[in-house]
Coordinates of C-alpha atoms in Angstrom, one line a residue:
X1 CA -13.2 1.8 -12.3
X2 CA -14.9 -0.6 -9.9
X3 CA -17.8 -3.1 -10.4
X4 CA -19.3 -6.0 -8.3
X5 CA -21.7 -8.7 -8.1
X6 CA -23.3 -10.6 -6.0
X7 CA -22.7 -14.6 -5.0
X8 CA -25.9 -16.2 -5.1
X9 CA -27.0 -19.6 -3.7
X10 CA -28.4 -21.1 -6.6
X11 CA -28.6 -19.4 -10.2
X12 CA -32.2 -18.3 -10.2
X13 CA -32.0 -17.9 -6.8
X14 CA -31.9 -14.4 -4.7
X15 CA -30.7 -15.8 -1.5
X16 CA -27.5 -14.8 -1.1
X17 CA -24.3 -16.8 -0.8
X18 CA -21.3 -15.6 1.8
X19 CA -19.8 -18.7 1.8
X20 CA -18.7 -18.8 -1.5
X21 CA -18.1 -15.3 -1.9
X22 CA -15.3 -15.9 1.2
X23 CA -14.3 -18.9 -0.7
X24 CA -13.9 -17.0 -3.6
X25 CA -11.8 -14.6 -2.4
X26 CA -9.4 -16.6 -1.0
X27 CA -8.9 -19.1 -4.4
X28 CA -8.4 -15.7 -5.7
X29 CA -6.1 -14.8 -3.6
X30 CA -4.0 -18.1 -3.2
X31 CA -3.8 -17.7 -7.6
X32 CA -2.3 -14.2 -7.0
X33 CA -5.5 -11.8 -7.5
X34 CA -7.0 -9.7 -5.0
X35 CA -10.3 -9.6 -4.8
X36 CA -12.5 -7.6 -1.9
X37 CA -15.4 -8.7 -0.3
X38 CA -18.4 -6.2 0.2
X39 CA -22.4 -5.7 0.7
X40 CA -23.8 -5.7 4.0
X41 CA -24.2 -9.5 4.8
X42 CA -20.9 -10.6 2.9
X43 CA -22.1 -11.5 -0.7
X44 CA -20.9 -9.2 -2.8
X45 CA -17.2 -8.8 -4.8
X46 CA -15.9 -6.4 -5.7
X47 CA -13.4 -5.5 -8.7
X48 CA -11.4 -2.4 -8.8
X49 CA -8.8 -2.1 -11.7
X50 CA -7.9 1.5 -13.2
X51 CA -9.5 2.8 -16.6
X52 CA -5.8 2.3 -18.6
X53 CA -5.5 -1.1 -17.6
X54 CA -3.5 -2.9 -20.4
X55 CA -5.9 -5.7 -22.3
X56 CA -3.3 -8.2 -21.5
X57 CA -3.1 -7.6 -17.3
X58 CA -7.5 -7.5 -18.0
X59 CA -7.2 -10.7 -19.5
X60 CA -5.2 -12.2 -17.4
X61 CA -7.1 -11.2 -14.1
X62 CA -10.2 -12.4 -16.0
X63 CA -8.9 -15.6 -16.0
X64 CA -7.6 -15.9 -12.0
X65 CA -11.3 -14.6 -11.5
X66 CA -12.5 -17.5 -13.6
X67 CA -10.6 -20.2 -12.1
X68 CA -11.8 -18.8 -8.6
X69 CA -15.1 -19.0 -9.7
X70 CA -15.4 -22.4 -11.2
X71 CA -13.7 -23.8 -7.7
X72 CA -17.1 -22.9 -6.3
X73 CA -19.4 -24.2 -8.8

């Protein structure tokens, strides 16, 4: 399945954030998870894992993404 969201500026904000989405990515990336960047002015992530995914290979992915997140905050 796939999802995404989008990085934002600020948390009530709605101006968008490419920066951080590219610096997202790459944390991700450098911690062994691979992330793809999406939407049409480079703010959006995007998640793709398959439907059986085991809850352990979830969880951990969850947590690279969390890690790559909290770099940025």
């Amino acid at each position: 399945s796939m999802i995404a969201f989008d990085m934002l500026a600020k948390r009530d904000s709605t101006e968008f954030d490419p920066a951080a989405t590219k610096a997202v990515v790459q944390k991700a990336h450098a911690l062994g998870l691979i992330l793809i960047g999406c939407g049409s002015q480079g703010e959006g992530i995007r998640l793709l894992f398959p439907l059986t995914i085991p809850d352990a290979h979830l969880q951990e992915g969850l947590q690279l993404l969390e890690q790559a997140l909290s770099t940025n905050a």
